[in-house]
Coordinates of C-alpha atoms and ligand atoms in Angstrom, one line a residue:
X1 CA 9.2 16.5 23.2
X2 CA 11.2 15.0 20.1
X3 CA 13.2 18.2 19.1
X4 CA 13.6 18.9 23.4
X5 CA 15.7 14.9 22.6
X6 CA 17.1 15.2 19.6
X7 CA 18.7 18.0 17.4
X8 CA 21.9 19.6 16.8
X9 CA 22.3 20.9 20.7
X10 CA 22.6 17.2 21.8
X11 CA 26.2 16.3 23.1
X12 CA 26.6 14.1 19.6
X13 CA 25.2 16.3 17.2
X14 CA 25.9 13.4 14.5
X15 CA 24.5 13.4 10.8
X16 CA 22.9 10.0 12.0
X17 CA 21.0 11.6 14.7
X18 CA 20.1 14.7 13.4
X19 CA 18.6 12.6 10.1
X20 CA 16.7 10.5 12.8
X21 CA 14.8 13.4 14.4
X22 CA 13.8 15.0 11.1
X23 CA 12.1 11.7 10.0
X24 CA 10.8 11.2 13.6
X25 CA 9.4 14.8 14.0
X26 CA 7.8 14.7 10.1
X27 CA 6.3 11.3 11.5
X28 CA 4.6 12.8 14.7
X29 CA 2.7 15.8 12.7
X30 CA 1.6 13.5 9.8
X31 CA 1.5 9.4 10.7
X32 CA -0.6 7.5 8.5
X33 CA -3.0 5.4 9.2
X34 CA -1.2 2.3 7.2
X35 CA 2.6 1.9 6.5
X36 CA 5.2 0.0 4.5
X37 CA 8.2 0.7 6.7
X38 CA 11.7 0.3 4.7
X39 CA 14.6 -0.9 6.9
X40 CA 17.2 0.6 4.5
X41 CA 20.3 -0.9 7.5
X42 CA 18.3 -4.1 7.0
X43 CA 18.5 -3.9 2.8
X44 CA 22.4 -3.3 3.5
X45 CA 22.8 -6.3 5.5
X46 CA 21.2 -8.8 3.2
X47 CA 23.5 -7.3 0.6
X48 CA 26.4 -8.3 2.8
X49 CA 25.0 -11.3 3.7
X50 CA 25.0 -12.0 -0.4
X51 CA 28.3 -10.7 -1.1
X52 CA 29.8 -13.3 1.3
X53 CA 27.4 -15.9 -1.1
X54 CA 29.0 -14.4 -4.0
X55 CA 32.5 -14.8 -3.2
X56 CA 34.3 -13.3 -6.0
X57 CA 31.1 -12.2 -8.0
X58 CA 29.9 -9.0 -8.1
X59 CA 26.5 -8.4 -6.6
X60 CA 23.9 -6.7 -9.0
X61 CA 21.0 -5.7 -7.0
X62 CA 17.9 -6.3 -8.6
X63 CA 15.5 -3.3 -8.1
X64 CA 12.4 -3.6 -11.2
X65 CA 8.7 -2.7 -9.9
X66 CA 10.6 -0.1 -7.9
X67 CA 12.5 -2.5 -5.9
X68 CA 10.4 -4.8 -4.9
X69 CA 8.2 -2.3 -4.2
X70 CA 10.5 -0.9 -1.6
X71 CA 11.3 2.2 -3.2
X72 CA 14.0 1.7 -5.7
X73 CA 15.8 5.0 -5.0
X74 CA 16.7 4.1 -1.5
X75 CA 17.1 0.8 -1.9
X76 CA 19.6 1.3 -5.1
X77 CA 21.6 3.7 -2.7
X78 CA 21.4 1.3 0.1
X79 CA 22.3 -1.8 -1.8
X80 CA 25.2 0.7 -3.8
X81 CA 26.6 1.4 -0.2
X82 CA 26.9 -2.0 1.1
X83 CA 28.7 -3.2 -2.0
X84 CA 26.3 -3.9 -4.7
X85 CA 28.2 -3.0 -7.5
X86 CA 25.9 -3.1 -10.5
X87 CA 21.4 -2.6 -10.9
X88 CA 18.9 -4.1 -12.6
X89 CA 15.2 -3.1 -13.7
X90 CA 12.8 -4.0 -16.1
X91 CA 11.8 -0.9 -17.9
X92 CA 13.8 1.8 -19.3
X93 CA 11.7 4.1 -17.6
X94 CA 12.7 2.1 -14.1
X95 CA 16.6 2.9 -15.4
X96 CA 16.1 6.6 -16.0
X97 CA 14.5 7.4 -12.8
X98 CA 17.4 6.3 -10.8
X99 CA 19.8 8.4 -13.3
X100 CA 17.4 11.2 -12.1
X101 CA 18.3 10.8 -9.2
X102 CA 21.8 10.6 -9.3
X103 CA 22.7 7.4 -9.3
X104 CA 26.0 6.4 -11.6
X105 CA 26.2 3.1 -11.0
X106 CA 26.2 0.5 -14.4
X107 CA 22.4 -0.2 -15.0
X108 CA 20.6 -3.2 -17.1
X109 CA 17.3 -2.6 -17.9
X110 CA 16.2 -6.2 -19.8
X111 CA 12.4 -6.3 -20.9
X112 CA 10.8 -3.5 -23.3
X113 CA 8.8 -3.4 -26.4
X114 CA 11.0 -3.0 -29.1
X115 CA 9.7 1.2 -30.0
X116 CA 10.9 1.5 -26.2
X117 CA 12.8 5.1 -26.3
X118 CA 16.3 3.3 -26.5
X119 CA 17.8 6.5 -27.8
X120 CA 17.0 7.8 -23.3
X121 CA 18.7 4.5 -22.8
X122 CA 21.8 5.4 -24.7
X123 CA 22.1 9.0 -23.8
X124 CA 22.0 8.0 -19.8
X125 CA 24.2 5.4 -20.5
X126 CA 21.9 2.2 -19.4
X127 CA 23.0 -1.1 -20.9
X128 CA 20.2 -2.2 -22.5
X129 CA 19.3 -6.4 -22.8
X130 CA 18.3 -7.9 -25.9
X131 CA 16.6 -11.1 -27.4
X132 CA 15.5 -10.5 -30.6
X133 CA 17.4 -9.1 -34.1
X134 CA 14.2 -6.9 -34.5
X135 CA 15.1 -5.3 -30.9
X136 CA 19.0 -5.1 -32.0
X137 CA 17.9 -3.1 -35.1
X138 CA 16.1 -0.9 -33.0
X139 CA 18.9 -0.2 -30.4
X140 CA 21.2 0.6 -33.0
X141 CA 19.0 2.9 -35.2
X142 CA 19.0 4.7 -31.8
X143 CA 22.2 4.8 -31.7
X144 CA 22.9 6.1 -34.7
X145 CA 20.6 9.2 -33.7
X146 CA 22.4 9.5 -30.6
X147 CA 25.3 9.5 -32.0
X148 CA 26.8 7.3 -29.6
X149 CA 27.4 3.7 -29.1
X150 CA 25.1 1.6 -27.0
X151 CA 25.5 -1.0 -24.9
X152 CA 24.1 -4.3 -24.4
X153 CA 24.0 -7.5 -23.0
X154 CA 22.5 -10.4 -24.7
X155 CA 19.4 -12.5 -22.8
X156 CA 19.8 -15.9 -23.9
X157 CA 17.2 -18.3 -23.4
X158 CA 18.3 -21.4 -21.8
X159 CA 15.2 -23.1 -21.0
X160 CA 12.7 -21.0 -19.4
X161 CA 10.8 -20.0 -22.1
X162 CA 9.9 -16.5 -21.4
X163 CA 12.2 -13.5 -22.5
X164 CA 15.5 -14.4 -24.0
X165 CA 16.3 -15.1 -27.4
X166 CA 15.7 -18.6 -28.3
X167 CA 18.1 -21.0 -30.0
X168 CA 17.2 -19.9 -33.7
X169 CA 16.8 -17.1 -32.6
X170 CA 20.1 -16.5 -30.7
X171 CA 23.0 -16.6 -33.6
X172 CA 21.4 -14.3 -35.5
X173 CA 21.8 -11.8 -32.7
X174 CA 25.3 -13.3 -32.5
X175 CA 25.5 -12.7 -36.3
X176 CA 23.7 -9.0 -36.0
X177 CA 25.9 -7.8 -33.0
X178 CA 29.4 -9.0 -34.9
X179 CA 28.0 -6.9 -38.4
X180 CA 27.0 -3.8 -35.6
X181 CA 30.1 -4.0 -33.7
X182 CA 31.9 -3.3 -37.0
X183 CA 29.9 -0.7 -37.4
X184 CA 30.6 0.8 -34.1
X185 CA 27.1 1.5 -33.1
X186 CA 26.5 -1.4 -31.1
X187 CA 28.9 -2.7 -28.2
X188 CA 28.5 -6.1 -26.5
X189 CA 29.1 -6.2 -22.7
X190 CA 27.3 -9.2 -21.1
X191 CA 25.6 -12.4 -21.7
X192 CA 22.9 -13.5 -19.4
X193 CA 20.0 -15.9 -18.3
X194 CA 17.5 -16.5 -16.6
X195 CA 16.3 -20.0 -14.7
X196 CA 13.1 -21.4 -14.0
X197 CA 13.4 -24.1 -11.3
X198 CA 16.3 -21.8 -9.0
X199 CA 14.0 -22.6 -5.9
X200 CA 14.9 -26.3 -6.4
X201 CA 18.4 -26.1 -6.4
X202 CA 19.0 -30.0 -6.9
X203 CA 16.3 -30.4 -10.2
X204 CA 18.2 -31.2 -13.4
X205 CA 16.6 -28.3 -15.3
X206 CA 18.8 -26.1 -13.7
X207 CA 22.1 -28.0 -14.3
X208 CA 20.7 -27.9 -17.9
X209 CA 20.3 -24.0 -18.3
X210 CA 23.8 -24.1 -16.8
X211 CA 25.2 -25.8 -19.4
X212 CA 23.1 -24.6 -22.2
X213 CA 24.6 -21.2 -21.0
X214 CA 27.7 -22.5 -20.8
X215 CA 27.4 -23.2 -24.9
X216 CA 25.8 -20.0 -25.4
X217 CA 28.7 -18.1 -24.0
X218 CA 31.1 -20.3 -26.8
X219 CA 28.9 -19.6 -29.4
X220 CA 29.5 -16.4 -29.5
X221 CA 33.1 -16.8 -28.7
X222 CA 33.4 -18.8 -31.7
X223 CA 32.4 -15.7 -33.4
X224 CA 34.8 -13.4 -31.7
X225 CA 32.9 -11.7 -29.6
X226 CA 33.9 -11.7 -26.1
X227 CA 31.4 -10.5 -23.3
X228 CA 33.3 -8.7 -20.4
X229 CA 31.1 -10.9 -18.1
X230 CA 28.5 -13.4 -17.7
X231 CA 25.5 -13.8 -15.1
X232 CA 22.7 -16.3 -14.6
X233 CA 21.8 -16.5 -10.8
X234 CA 19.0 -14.8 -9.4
X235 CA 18.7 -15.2 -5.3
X236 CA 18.0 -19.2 -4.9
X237 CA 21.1 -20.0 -7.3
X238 CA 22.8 -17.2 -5.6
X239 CA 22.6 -18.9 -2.0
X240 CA 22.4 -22.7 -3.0
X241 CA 24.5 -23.2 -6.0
X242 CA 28.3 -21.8 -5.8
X243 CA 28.8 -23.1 -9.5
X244 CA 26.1 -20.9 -10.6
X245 CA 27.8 -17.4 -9.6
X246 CA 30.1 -16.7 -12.8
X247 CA 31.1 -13.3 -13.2
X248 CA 27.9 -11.6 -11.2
X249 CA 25.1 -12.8 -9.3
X250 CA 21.3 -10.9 -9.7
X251 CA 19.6 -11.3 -6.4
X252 CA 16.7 -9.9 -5.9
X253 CA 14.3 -10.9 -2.9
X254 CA 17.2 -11.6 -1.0
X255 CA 18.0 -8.3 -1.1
X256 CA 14.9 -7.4 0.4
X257 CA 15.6 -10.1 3.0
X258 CA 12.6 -12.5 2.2
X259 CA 14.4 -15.8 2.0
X260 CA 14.7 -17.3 -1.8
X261 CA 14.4 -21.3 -0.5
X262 CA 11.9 -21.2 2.7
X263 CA 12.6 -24.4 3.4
X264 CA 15.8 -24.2 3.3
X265 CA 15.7 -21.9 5.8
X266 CA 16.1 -17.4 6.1
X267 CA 20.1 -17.5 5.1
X268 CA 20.7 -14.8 7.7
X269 CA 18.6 -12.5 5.7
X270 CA 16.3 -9.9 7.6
X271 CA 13.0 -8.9 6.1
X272 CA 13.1 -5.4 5.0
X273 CA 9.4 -4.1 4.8
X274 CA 7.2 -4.0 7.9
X275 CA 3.5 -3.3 7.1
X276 CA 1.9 -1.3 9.8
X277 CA -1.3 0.4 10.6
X278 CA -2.7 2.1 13.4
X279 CA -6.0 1.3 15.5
X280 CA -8.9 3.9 14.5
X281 CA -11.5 2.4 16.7
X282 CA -12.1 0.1 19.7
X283 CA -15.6 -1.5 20.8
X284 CA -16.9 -3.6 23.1
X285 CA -19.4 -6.8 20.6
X286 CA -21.6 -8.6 22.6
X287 CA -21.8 -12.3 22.7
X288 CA -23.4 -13.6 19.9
X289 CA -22.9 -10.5 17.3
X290 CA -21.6 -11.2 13.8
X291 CA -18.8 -9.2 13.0
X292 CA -18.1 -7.6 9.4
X293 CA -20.0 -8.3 6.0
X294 CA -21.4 -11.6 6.2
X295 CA -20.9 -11.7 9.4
X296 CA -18.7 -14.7 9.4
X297 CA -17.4 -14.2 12.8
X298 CA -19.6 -14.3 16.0
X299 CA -18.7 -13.4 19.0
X300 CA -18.7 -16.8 21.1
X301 CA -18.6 -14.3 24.0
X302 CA -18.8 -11.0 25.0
X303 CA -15.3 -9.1 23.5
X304 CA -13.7 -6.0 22.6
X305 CA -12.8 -5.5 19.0
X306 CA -10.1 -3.3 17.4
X307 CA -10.7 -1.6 14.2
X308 CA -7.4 -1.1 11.2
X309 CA -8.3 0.6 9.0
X310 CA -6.3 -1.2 6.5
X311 CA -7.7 -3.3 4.0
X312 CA -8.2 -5.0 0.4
X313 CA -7.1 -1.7 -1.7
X314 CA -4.3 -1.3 0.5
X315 CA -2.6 -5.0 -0.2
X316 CA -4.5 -7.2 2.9
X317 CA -5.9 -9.6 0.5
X318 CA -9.2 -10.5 1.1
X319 CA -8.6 -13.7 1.0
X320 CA -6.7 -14.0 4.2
X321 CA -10.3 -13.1 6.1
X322 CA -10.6 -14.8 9.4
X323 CA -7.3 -16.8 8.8
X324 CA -4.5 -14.2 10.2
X325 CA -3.0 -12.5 12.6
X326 CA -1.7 -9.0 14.2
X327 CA 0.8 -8.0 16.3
X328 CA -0.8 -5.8 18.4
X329 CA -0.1 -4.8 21.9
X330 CA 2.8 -7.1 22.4
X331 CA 0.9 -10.1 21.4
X332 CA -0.5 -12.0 18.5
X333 CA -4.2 -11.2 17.8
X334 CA -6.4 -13.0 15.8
X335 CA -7.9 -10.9 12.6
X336 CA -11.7 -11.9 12.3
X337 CA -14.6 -11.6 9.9
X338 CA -14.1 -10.1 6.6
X339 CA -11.2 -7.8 5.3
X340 CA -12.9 -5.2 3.8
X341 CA -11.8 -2.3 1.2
X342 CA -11.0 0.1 3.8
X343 CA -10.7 -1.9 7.3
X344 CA -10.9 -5.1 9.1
X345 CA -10.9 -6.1 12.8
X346 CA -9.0 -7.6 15.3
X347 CA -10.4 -9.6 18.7
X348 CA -9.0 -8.1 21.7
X349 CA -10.4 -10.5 24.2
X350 CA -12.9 -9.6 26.7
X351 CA -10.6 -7.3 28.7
X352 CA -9.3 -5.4 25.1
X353 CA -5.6 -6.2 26.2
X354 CA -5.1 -2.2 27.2
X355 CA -5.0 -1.6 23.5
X356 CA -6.0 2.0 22.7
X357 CA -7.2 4.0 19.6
X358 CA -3.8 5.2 18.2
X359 CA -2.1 2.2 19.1
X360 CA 0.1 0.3 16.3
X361 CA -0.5 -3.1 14.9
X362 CA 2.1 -4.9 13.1
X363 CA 0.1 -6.9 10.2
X364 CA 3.8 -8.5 8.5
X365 CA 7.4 -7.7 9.3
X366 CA 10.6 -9.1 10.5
X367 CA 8.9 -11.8 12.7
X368 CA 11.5 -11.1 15.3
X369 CA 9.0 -10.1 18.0
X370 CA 6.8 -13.0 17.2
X371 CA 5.1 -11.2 15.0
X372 CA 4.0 -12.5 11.5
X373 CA 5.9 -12.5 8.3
X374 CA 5.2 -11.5 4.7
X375 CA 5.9 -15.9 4.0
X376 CA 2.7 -16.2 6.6
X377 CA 0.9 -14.5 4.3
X378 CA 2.0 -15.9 1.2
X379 CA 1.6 -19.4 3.0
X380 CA -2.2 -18.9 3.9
X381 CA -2.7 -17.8 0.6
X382 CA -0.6 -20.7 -1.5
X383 CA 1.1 -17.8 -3.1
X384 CA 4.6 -16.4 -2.9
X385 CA 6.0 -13.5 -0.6
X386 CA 7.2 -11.6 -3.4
X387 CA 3.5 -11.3 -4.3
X388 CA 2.8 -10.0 -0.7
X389 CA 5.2 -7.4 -0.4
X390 CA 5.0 -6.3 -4.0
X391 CA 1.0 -5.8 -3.0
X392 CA 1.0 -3.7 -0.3
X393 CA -0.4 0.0 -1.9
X394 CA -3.5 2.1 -1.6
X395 CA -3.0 4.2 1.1
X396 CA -0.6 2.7 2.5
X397 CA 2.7 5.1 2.9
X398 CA 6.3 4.2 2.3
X399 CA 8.4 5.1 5.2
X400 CA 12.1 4.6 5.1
X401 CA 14.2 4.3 8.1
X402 CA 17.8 3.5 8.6
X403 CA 20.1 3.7 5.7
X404 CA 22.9 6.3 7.7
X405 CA 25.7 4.8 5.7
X406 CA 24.3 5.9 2.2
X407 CA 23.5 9.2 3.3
Ligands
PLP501 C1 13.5 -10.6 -11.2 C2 14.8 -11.1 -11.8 C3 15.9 -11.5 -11.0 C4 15.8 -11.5 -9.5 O1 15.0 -12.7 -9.1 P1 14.9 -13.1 -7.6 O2 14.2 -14.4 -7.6 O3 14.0 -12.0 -7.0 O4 16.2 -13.1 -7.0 C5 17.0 -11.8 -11.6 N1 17.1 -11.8 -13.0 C6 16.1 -11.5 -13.8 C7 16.3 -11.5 -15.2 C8 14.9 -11.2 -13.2 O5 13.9 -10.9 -14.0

């Protein structure tokens, strides 16, 4: 039935189409029982929606724990073709598996031991952050092996206490990168850091970081070196906090459209991930039955029950039991009892709603259907929906979908 409505024969036998029914018709042999679906068109429209933020700051799309756990090769080429101009990742390893995959856009990779294989770095050309001397002296030994230059970009701690190279600390990078540069092995591009209070755009902290950057970035002017450019906002500063931008912004869970400031509202940004899974089994529970381990849910009356076979080792924490909901068949649908490893179960009502076996429930996703939403999730659980979407794994599959523009 899908390749009689789609394929090269139709009257529009466009790229975009014939993309569409390969990833349709693999999906109809092979659908898995639980999903992460990837709107790739969504990821490119929350990078517009942060270029227009950015104004005349580039845009580098933050894509460590493989993108948010949306699958950073996609999402790099997705963010790349919607005018993202630069990435960043943790790891080095992170960096090298986008050059594997083609991708030639500048990459920062800012938090590695300091034996990390810089040398990789070097040779795929990865700008490479530092905070310590001792992680200077190891870039540029692997340099010198190389045989090329590398480049780097100095983390500067301005106040949040984690990574970054704190005030002693910082000249003598200054000092080491000025001796290094003279040397040729090591060549500064960037300055950068990282705040701790972005979500609360107004607290002084983060005026504080700004201006300790601010003297950061003269401190090593004073010593002649000159950074092409400067950066310092992550998503929150990037949509509250126009004096934050400098040369380039760093958002990353806007990118995957999960707003940076809830209560400030979504910014116009669309969730990317959808987390899906299909109905294995539905039952009729008589009144009075306790349903799942511990039977914390009874039936107050005779119901019919649907069964997902989703569960703790998949990303549904357990601790949402008996506190969330589905969509499924159109409507919202209480999740009761226990989330188990493998499964957990839904109350259809004493009619079941006409939901089958086969049929899909969406557990998070854009909430435009009146669905729920990763923040739901991360509400109930006084967590954070970075944590949510991040989580989802097991045997839950990646799907992509979208993302015509970058193919
Ligand atoms: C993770 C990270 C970001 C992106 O933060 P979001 O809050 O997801 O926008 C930016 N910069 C650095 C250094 C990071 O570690």
């Amino acid at each position: 039935m899908l390749s009689g409505s789609f394929g090269r024969t139709s009257c529009e036998p466009s790229f975009g189409k014939w993309h569409y029914f390969l990833v349709l018709s693999n999906q109809s042999l092979t659908t898995p029982q639980a999903e992460a679906v990837i709107d790739l068109d969504a990821i490119g429209h929350n990078v517009r929606v942060l270029r227009r933020f950015a104004g005349d700051a580039a845009v580098m799309a933050v894509v460590k724990a493989d993108a948010y756990n949306h699958g950073a090769v996609e999402v790099s080429r997705a963010a790349l073709a919607a005018g993202a101009r630069e990435l960043g990742v943790t790891t080095i390893d992170e960096a090298l598996q986008l050059r594997a995959a083609g991708i030639e856009a500048p990459i920062l990779t800012w938090l590695n031991t300091s034996d990390a294989d810089f040398g990789a770095a070097i040779a795929a050309d990865i700008e490479i952050g530092v905070a310590s001397v001792k992680h200077l002296n190891a870039i540029a030994s692997a340099a010198k092996a190389v045989g090329e230059p590398a480049t780097v970009t100095i983390k500067v701690d301005t106040g949040l206490n984690r990574n970054g190279a704190s005030p002693l600390e910082y000249p003598r990078v200054l000092d080491e990168l000025v001796r290094l540069g003279r040397e040729g092995t090591v060549r500064l591009r960037a300055i950068f850091s990282h705040l701790a209070l972005a979500d609360q755009p107004h607290n002084p902290v983060v005026d504080k970081q700004r201006e300790r950057f601010l003297d950061a970035i003269a401190a090593a002017k004073a010593r002649g070196l000159v950074p092409e450019l400067v950066h310092l906002a992550n998503s929150a500063s990037t949509v509250t906090r126009p004096d934050m931008q400098f040369d380039m912004v760093r958002p990353g869970i806007a990118v995957y459209g999960l707003s940076p400031v809830p209560e400030l509202g979504d910014f116009d940004l669309i969730p990317a991930m959808s987390a899906k899974a299909r109905v294995a089994l539905v039952k009729e529970v008589a009144a009075g039955e306790g349903v799942s381990y511990g039977h914390e849910w009874i039936a107050p009356r005779d119901t019919v029950v649907a069964l997902l076979p989703v569960g703790y080792a998949d990303g549904v924490p357990r601790l949402l039991g008996g506190k969330f909901d589905v969509l499924l068949g159109g409507i919202r649908r209480p999740a009761i009892g226990r989330v188990c490893m493998d499964q957990f179960v839904v109350d259809l009502g004493p009619d079941g709603g006409g939901v089958e076996e086969g049929d899909e429930a969406e557990l998070f996703g854009t909430g435009d259907r009146g669905g729920p939403r990763a923040q739901d999730w991360a509400d109930t659980l006084g967590t954070i929906h970075y944590e949510i979407v991040t989580g989802m794994r097991g045997r839950t599959v990646r799907r992509h979908v979208g993302g015509e523009e970058t193919t």
